[in-house]
Every structure is written in structure tokens, then in C-alpha cells.
Short mmCIF file of N, CA and C in Angstrom, two decimals:
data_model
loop_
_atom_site.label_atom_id
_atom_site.label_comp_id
_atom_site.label_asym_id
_atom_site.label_seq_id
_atom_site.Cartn_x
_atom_site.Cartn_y
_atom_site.Cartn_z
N UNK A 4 9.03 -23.15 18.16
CA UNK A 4 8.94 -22.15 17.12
C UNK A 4 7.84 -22.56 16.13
N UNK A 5 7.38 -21.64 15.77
CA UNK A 5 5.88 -21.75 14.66
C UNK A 5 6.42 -21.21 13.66
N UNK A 6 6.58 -22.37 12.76
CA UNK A 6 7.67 -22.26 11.56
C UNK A 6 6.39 -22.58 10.00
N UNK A 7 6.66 -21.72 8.96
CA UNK A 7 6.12 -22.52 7.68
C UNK A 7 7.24 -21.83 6.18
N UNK A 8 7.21 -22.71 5.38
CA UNK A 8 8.13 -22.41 3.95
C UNK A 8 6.83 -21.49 3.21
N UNK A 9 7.62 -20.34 2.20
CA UNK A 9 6.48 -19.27 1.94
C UNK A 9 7.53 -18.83 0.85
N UNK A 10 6.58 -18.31 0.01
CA UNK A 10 7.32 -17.35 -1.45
C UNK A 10 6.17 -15.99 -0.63
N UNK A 11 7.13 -14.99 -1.08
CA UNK A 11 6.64 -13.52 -0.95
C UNK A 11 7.00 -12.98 -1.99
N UNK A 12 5.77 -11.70 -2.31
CA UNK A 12 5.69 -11.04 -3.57
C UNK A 12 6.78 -10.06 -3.30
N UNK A 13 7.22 -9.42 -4.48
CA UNK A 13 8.04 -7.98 -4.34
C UNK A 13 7.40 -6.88 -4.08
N UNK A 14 7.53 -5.60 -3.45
CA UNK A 14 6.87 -4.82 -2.72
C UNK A 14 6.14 -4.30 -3.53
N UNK A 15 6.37 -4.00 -5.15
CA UNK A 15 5.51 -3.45 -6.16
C UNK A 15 4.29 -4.36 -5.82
N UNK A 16 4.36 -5.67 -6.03
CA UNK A 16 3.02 -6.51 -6.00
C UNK A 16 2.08 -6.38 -4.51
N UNK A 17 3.10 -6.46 -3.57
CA UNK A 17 2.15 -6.33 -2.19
C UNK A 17 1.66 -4.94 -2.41
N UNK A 18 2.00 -3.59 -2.91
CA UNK A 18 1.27 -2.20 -3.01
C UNK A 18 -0.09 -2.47 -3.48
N UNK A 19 0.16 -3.34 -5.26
CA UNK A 19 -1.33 -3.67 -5.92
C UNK A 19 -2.17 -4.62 -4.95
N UNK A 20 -1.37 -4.99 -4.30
CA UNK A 20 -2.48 -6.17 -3.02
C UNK A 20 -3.14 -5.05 -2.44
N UNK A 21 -2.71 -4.35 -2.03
CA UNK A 21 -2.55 -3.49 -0.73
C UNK A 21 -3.87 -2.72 -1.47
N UNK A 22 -3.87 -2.24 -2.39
CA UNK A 22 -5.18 -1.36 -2.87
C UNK A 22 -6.24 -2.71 -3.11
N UNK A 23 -5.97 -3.83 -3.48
CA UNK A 23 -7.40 -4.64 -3.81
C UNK A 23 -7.59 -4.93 -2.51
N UNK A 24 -7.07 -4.90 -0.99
CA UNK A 24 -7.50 -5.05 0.19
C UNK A 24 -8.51 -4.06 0.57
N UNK A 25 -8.01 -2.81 -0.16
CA UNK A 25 -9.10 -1.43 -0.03
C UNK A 25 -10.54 -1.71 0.36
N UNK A 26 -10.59 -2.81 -0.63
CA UNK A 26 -11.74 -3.34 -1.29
C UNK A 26 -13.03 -3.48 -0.14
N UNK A 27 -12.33 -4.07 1.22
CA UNK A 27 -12.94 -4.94 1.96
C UNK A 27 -13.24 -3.75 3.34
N UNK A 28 -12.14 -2.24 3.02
CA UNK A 28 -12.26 -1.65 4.20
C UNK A 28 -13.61 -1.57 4.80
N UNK A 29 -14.77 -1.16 3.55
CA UNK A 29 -16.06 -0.73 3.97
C UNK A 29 -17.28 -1.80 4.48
N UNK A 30 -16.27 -2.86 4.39
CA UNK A 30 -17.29 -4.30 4.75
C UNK A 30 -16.54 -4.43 6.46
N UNK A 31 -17.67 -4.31 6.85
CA UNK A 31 -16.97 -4.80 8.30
C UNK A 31 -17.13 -6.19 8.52
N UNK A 32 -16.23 -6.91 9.61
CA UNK A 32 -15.79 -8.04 9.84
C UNK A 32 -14.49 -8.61 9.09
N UNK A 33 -14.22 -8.21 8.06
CA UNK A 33 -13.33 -8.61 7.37
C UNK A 33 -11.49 -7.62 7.72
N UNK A 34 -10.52 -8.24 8.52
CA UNK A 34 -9.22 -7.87 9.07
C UNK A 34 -8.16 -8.23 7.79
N UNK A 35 -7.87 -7.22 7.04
CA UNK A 35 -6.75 -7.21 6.09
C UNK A 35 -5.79 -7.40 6.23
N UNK A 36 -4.62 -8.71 6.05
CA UNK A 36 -3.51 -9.19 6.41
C UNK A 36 -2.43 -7.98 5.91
N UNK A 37 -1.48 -7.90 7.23
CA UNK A 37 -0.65 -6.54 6.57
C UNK A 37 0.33 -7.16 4.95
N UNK A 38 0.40 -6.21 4.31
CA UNK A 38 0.90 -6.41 3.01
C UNK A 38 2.08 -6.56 2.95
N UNK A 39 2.78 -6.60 3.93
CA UNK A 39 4.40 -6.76 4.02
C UNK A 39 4.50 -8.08 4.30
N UNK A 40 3.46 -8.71 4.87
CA UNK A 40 3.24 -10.29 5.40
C UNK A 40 2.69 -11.17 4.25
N UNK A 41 1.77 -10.96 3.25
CA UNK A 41 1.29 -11.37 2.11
C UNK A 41 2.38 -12.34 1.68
N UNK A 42 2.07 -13.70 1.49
CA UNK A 42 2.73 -14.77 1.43
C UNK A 42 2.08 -15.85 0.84
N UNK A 43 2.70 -17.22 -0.23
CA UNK A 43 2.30 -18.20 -0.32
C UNK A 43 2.91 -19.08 0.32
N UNK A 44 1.77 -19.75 1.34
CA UNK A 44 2.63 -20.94 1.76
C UNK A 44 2.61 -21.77 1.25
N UNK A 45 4.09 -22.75 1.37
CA UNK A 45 4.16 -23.68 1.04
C UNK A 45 4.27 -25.28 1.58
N UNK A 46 4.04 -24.81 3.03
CA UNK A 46 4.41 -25.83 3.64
C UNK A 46 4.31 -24.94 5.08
N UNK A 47 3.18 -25.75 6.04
CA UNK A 47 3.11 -25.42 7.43
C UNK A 47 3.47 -26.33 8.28
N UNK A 48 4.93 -25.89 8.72
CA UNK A 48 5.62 -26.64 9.89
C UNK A 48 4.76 -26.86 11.22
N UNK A 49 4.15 -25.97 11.38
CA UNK A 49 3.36 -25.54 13.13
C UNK A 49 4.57 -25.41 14.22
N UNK A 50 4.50 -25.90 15.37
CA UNK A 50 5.51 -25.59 16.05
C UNK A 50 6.54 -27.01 16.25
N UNK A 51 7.23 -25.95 15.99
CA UNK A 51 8.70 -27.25 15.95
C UNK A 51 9.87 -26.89 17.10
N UNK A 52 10.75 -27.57 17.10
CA UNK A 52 11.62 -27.05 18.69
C UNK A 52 12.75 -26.53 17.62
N UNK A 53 13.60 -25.72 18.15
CA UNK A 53 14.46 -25.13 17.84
C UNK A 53 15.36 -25.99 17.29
N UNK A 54 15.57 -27.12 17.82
CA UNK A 54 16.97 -27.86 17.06
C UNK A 54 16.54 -28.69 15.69
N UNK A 55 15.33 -28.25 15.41
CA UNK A 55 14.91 -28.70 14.15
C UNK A 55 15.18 -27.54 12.86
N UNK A 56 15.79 -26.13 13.46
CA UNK A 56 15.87 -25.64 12.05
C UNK A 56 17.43 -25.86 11.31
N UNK A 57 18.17 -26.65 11.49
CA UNK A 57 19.21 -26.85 10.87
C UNK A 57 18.62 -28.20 10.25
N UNK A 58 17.96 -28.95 10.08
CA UNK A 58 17.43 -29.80 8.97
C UNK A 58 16.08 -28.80 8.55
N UNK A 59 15.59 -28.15 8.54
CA UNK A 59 14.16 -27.27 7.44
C UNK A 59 15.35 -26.57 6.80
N UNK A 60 16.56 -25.73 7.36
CA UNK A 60 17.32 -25.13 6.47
C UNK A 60 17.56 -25.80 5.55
N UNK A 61 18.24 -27.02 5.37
CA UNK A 61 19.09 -27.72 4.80
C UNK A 61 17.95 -28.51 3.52
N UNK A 62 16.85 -28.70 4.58
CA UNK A 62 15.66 -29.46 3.46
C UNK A 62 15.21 -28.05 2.15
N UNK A 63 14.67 -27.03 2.73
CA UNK A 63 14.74 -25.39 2.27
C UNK A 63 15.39 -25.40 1.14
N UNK A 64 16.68 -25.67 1.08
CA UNK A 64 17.55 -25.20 0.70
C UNK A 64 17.91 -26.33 -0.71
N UNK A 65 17.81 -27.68 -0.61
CA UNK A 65 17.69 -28.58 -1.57
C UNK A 65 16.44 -28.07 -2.27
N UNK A 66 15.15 -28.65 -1.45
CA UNK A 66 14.37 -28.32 -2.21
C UNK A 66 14.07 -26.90 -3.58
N UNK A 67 14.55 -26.22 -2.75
CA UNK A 67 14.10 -24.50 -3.54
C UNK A 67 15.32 -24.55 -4.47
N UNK A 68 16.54 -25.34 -4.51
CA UNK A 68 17.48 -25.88 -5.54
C UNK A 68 17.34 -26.51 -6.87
N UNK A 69 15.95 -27.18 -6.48
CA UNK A 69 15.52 -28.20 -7.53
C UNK A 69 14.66 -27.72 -8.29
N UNK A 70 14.17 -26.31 -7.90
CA UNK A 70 13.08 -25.74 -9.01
C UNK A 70 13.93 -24.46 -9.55
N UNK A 71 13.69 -24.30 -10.96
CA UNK A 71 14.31 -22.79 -11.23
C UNK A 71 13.01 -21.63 -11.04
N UNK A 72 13.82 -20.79 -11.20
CA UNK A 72 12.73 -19.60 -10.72
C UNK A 72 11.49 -19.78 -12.10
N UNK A 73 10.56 -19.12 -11.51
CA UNK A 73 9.30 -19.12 -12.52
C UNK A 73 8.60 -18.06 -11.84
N UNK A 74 7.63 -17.88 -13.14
CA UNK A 74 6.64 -16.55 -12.79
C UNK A 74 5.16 -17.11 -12.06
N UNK A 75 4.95 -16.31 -11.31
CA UNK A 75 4.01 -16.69 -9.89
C UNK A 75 3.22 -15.75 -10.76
N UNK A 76 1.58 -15.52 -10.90
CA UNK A 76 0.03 -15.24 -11.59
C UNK A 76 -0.35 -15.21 -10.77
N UNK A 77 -0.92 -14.06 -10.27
CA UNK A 77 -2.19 -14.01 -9.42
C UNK A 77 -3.24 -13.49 -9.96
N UNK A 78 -4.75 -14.62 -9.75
CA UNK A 78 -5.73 -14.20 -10.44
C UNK A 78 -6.82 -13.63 -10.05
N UNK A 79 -8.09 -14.20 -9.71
CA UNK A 79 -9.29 -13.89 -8.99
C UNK A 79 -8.98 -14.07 -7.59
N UNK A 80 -9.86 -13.70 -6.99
CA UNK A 80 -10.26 -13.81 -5.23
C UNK A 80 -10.97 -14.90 -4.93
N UNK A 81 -11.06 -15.22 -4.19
CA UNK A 81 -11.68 -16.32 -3.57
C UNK A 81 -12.39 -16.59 -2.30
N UNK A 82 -12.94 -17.50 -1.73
CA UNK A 82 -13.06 -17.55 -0.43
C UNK A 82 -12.72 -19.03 0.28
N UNK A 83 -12.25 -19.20 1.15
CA UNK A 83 -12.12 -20.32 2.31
C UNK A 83 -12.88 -20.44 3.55
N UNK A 84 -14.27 -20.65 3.18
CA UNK A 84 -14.83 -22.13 2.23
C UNK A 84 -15.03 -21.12 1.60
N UNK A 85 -15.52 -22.49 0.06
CA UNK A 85 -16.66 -21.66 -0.92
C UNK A 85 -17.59 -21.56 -0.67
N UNK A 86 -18.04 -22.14 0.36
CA UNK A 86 -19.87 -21.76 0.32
C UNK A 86 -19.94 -21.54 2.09
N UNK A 87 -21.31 -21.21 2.05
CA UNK A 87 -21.07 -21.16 3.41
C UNK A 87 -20.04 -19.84 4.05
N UNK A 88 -20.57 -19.69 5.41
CA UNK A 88 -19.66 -18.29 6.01
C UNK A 88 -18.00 -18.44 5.84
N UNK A 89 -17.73 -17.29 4.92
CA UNK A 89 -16.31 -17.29 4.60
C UNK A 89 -15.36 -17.27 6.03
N UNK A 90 -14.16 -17.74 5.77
CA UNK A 90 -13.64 -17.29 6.73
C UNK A 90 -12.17 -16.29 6.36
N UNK A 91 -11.81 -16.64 5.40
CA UNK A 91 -10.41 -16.35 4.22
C UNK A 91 -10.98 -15.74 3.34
N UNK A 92 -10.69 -14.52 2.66
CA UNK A 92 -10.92 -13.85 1.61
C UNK A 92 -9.44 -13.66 0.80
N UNK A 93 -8.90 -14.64 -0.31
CA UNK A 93 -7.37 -15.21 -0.79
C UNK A 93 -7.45 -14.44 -2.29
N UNK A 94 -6.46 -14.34 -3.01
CA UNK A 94 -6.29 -14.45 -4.35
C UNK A 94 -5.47 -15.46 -4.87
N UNK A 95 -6.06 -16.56 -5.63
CA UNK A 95 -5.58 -18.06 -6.41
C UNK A 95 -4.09 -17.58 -6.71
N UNK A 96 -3.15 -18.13 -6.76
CA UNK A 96 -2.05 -18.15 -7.29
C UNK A 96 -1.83 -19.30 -8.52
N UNK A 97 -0.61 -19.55 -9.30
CA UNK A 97 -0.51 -20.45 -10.10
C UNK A 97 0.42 -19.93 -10.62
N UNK A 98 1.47 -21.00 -11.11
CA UNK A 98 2.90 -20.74 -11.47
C UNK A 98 3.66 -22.36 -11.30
N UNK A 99 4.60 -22.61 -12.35
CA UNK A 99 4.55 -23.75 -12.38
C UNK A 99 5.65 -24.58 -11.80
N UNK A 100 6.09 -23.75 -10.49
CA UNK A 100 6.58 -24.49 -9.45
C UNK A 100 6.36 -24.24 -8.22
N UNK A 101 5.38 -23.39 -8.24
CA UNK A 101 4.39 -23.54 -6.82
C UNK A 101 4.34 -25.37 -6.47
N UNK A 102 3.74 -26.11 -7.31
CA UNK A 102 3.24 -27.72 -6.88
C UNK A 102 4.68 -28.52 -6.86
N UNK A 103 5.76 -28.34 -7.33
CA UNK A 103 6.85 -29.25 -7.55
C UNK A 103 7.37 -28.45 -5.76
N UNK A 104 7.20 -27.51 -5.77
CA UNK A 104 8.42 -26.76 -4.18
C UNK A 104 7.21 -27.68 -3.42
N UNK A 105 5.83 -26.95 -2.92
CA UNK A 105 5.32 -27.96 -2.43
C UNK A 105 5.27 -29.26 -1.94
N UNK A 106 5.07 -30.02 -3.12
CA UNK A 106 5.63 -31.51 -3.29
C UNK A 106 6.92 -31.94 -2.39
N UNK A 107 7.85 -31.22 -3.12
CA UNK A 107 8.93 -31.59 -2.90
C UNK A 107 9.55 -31.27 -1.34
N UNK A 108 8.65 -30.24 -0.56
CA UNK A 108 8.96 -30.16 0.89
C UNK A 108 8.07 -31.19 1.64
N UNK A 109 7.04 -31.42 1.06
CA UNK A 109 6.39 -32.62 1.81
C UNK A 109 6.95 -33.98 1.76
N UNK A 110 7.35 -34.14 0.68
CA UNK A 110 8.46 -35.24 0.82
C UNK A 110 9.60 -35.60 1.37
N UNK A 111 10.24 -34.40 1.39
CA UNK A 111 11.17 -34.48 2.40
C UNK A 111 11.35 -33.91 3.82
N UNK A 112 9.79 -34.00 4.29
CA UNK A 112 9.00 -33.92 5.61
C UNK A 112 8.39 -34.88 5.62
N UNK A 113 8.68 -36.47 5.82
CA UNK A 113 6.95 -36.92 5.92
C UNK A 113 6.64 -36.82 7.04
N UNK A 114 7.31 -36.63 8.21
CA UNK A 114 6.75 -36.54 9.77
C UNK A 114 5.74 -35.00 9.67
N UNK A 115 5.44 -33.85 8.71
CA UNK A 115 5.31 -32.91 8.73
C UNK A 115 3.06 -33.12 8.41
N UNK A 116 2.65 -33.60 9.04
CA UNK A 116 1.27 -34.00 8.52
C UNK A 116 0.25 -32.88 8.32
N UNK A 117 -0.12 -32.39 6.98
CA UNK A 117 -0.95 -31.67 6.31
C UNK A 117 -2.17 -32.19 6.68
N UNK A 118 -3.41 -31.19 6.82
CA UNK A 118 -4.91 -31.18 6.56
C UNK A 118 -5.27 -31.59 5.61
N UNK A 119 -4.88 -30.37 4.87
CA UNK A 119 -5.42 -29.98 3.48
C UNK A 119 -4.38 -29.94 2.05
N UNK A 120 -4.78 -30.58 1.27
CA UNK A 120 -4.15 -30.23 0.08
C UNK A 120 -3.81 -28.75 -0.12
N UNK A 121 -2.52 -28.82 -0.83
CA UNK A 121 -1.94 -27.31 -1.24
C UNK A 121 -2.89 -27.36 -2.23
N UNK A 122 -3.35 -25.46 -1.66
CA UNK A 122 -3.50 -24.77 -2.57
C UNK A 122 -3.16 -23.12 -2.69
N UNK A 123 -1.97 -22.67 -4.13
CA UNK A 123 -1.67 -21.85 -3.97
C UNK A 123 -2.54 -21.05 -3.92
N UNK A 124 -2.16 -19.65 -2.90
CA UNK A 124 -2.83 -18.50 -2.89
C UNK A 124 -2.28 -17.51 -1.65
N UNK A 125 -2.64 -16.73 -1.83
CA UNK A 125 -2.02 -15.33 -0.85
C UNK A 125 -3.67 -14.58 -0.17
N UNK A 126 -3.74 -15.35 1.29
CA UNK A 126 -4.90 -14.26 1.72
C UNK A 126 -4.61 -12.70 1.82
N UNK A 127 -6.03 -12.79 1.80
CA UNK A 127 -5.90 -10.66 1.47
C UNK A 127 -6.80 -10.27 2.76
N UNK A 128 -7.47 -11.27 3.30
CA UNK A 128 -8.20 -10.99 4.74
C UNK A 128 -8.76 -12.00 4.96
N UNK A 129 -9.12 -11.80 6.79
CA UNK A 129 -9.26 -13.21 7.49
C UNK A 129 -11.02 -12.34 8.18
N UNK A 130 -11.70 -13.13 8.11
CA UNK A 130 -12.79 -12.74 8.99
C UNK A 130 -12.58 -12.60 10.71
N UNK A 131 -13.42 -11.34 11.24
CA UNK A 131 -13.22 -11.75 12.80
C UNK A 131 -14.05 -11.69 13.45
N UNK A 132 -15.33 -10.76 12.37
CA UNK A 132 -16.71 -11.22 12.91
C UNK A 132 -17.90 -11.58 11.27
N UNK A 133 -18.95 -11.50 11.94
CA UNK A 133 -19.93 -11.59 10.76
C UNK A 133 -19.64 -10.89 9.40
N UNK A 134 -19.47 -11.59 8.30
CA UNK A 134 -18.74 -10.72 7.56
C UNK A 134 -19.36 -11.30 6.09
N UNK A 135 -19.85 -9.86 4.98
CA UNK A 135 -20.04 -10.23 3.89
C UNK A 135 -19.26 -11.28 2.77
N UNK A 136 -19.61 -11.52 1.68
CA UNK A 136 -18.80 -11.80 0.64
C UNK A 136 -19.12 -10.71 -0.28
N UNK A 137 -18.25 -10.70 -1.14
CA UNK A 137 -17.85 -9.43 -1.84
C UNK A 137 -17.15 -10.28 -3.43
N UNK A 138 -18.24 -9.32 -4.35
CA UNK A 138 -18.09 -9.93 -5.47
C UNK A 138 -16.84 -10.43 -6.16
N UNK A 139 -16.19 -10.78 -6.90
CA UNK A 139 -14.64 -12.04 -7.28
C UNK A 139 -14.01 -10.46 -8.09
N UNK A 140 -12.88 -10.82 -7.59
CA UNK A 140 -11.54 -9.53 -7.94
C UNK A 140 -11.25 -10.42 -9.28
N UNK A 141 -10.53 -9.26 -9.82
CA UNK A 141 -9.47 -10.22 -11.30
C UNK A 141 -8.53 -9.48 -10.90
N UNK A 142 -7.53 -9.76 -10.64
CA UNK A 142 -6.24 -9.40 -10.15
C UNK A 142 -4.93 -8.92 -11.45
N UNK A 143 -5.05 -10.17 -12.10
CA UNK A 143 -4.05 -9.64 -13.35
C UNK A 143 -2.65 -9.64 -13.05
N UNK A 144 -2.14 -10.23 -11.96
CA UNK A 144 -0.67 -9.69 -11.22
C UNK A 144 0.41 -10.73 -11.47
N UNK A 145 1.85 -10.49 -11.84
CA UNK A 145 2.51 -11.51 -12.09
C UNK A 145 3.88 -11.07 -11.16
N UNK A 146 4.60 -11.99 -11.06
CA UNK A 146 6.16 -11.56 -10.69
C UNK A 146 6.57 -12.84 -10.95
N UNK A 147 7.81 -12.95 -10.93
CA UNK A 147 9.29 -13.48 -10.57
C UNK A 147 9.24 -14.85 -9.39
N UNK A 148 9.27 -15.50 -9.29
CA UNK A 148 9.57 -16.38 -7.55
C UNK A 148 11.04 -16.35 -8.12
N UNK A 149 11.92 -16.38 -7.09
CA UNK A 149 13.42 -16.52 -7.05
C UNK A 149 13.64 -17.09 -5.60
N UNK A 150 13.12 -17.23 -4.83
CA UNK A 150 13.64 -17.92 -3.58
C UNK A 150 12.24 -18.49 -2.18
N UNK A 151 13.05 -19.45 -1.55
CA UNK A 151 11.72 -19.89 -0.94
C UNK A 151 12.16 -19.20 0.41
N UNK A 152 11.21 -18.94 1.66
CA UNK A 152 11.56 -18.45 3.22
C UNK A 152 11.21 -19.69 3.86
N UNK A 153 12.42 -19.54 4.89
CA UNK A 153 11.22 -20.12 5.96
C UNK A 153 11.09 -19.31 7.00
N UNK A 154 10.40 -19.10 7.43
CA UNK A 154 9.53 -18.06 8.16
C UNK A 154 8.95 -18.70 9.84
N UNK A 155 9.13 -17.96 11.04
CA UNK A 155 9.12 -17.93 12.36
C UNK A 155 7.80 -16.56 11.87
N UNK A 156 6.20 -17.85 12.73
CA UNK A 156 5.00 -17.10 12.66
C UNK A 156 5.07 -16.75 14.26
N UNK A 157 4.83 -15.55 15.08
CA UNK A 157 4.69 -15.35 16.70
C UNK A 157 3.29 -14.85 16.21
N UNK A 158 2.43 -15.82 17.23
CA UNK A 158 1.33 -15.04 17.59
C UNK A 158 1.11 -14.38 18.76
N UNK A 159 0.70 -12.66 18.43
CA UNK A 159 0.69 -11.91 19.24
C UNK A 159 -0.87 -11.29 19.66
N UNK A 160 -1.30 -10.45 20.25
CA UNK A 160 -2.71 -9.69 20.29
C UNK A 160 -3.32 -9.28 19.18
N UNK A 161 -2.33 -8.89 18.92
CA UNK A 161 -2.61 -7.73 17.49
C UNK A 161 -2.57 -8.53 16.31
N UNK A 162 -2.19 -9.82 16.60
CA UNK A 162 -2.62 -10.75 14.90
C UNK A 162 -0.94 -11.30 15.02
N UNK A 163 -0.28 -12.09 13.96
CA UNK A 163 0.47 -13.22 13.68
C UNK A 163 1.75 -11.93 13.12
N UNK A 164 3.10 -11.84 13.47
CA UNK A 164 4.18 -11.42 13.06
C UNK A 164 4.85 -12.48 12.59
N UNK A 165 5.35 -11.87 11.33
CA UNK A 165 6.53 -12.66 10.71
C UNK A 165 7.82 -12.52 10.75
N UNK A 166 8.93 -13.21 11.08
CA UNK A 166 10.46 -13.19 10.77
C UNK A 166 10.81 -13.88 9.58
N UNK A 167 11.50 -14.00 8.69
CA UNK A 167 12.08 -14.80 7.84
C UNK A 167 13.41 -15.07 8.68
N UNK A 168 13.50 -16.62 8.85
CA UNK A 168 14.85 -16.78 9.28
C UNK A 168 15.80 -16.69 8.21
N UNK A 169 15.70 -17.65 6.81
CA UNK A 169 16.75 -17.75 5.91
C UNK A 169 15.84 -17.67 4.69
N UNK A 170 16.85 -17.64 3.41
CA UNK A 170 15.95 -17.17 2.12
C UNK A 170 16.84 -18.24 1.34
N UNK A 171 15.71 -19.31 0.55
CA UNK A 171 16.60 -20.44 0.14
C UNK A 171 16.23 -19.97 -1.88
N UNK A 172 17.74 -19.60 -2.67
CA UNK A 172 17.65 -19.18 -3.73
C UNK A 172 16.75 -20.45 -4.85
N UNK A 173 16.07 -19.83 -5.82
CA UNK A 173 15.50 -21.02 -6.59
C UNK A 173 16.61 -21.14 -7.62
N UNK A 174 16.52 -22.48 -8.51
CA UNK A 174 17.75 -23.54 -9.04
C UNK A 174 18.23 -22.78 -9.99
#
């Protein structure tokens, strides 16, 4: 199973995503992540065997215990890389238990080995061919976090489907 921990916006916020994705229709190369999928991860499991989700539940579930809910900011756009041919077109997140949930699932994963340092943010499109950059959004967007997912990614033809297996409440 292709598993990762993720906060998702409330559907009001994925709508305002959903129009700053607009943004990118007229630029070709650039594939707009569906807005029902719009997610921060927090932690990419990759593929794990099935008898491992009764400890991610249980880890899930402490962890997202230990933070109380807080308000998630979404600001400008971005790109992944910054320089050089984009490949991620994201909007920064920040909220001040984005880094403690983080943290705190990597710790109680250390077999779980990261690339890259967390950094919050919610892509808004993935490149699939030659593809512009497009001047920096200000977003302005806030909500609520109240619970963490962990989430079963299937990759299919048509791009990456999500399940949420369980929804772990924040403290």
C-alpha cells in the first residue's frame, strides 16, 4: 500500500483553490491536481505492506493527539524547484502545527527515511510537459486543521487516487 499522513482543506477552501488553478488552464503543460485531492503532506510512507497500518493508525493517532487544532494560512505560489524548469506549481502553507505533526510523525517513524525536509504546502499542479512559470499568486486563505489522514495513494493512468483510510482528531 502507498500510504502518506496529510491535513486536507474544507471544501470552501479547495473551491478558492479550484479557481486559482484556473490560473494555469491557458498555460499548457501544466496538469491541475483534482481539488478534492488538495492536501498537505505530512509525512510520505511510500509503500508499506498491509500489516503495517495498525501501527501508522496508532502512531496517527498519538501524534495528531499531541497537537491542538490550529489555523492552517495559505499564502503565495510557488514552484518545485525554484529555479530552473518547474516541475510543482504549490501554494506555501504555515500554521503552527504543521512542523510539531511533522516532527512528531518522523519520530515516531525512524525506519520511515525522508529526501527532503518538510515543507508545508498544497500543490495546485504538476508539470507533464514543457511548461511556463506564471507570475506568484497571493492566496490570502485560512481554515481550521482539526484532524490528520492517513491516506492510501493508487497510482492509476489517469494520475494518483486517494482513499483516506482513518481521520486522526487534533488534541
Amino acid at each position: 500500500m502507498r500510504l502518506f499522513y496529510a491535513i486536507f482543506p474544507p471544501r470552501q477552501v479547495q473551491k478558492a483553490l479550484e479557481e486559482a488553478q484556473g490560473k494555469v488552464q491557458g498555460f499548457k503543460g501544466w496538469k491541475p491536481s483534482p481539488p478534492h485531492q488538495l492536501h498537505i503532506t505530512l509525512l510520505f510512507l511510500g509503500e508499506q505492506p498491509e500489516e503495517r497500518l495498525t501501527e501508522f493508525r496508532r502512531v496517527g493517532q498519538e501524534v495528531a493527539a499531541s497537537v491542538p487544532a490550529f489555523a492552517v494560512q495559505l499564502g503565495g505560489t510557488g514552484y518545485f524547484p525554484a529555479s530552473g524548469s518547474p516541475r510543482v506549481w504549490f501554494v506555501k502553507a504555515t500554521g503552527e502545527g504543521l512542523e510539531p505533526l511533522a516532527r512528531g510523525l518522523r519520530v515516531a517513524l525512524p525506519d520511515i527515511k525522508t529526501k527532503e525536509p518538510f515543507h508545508a504546502h498544497l500543490t495546485l499542479a504538476r508539470k507533464k510537459s514543457p511548461a511556463p512559470r506564471m507570475g506568484p499568486l497571493v492566496l490570502g486563505l485560512e481554515f481550521m486543521a482539526k484532524a490528520v489522514c492517513l491516506v492510501e495513494s493508487r497510482l492509476e493512468r489517469s494520475g494518483s487516487r486517494y482513499r483516506v483510510l482513518d481521520q486522526f482528531p487534533l488534541g
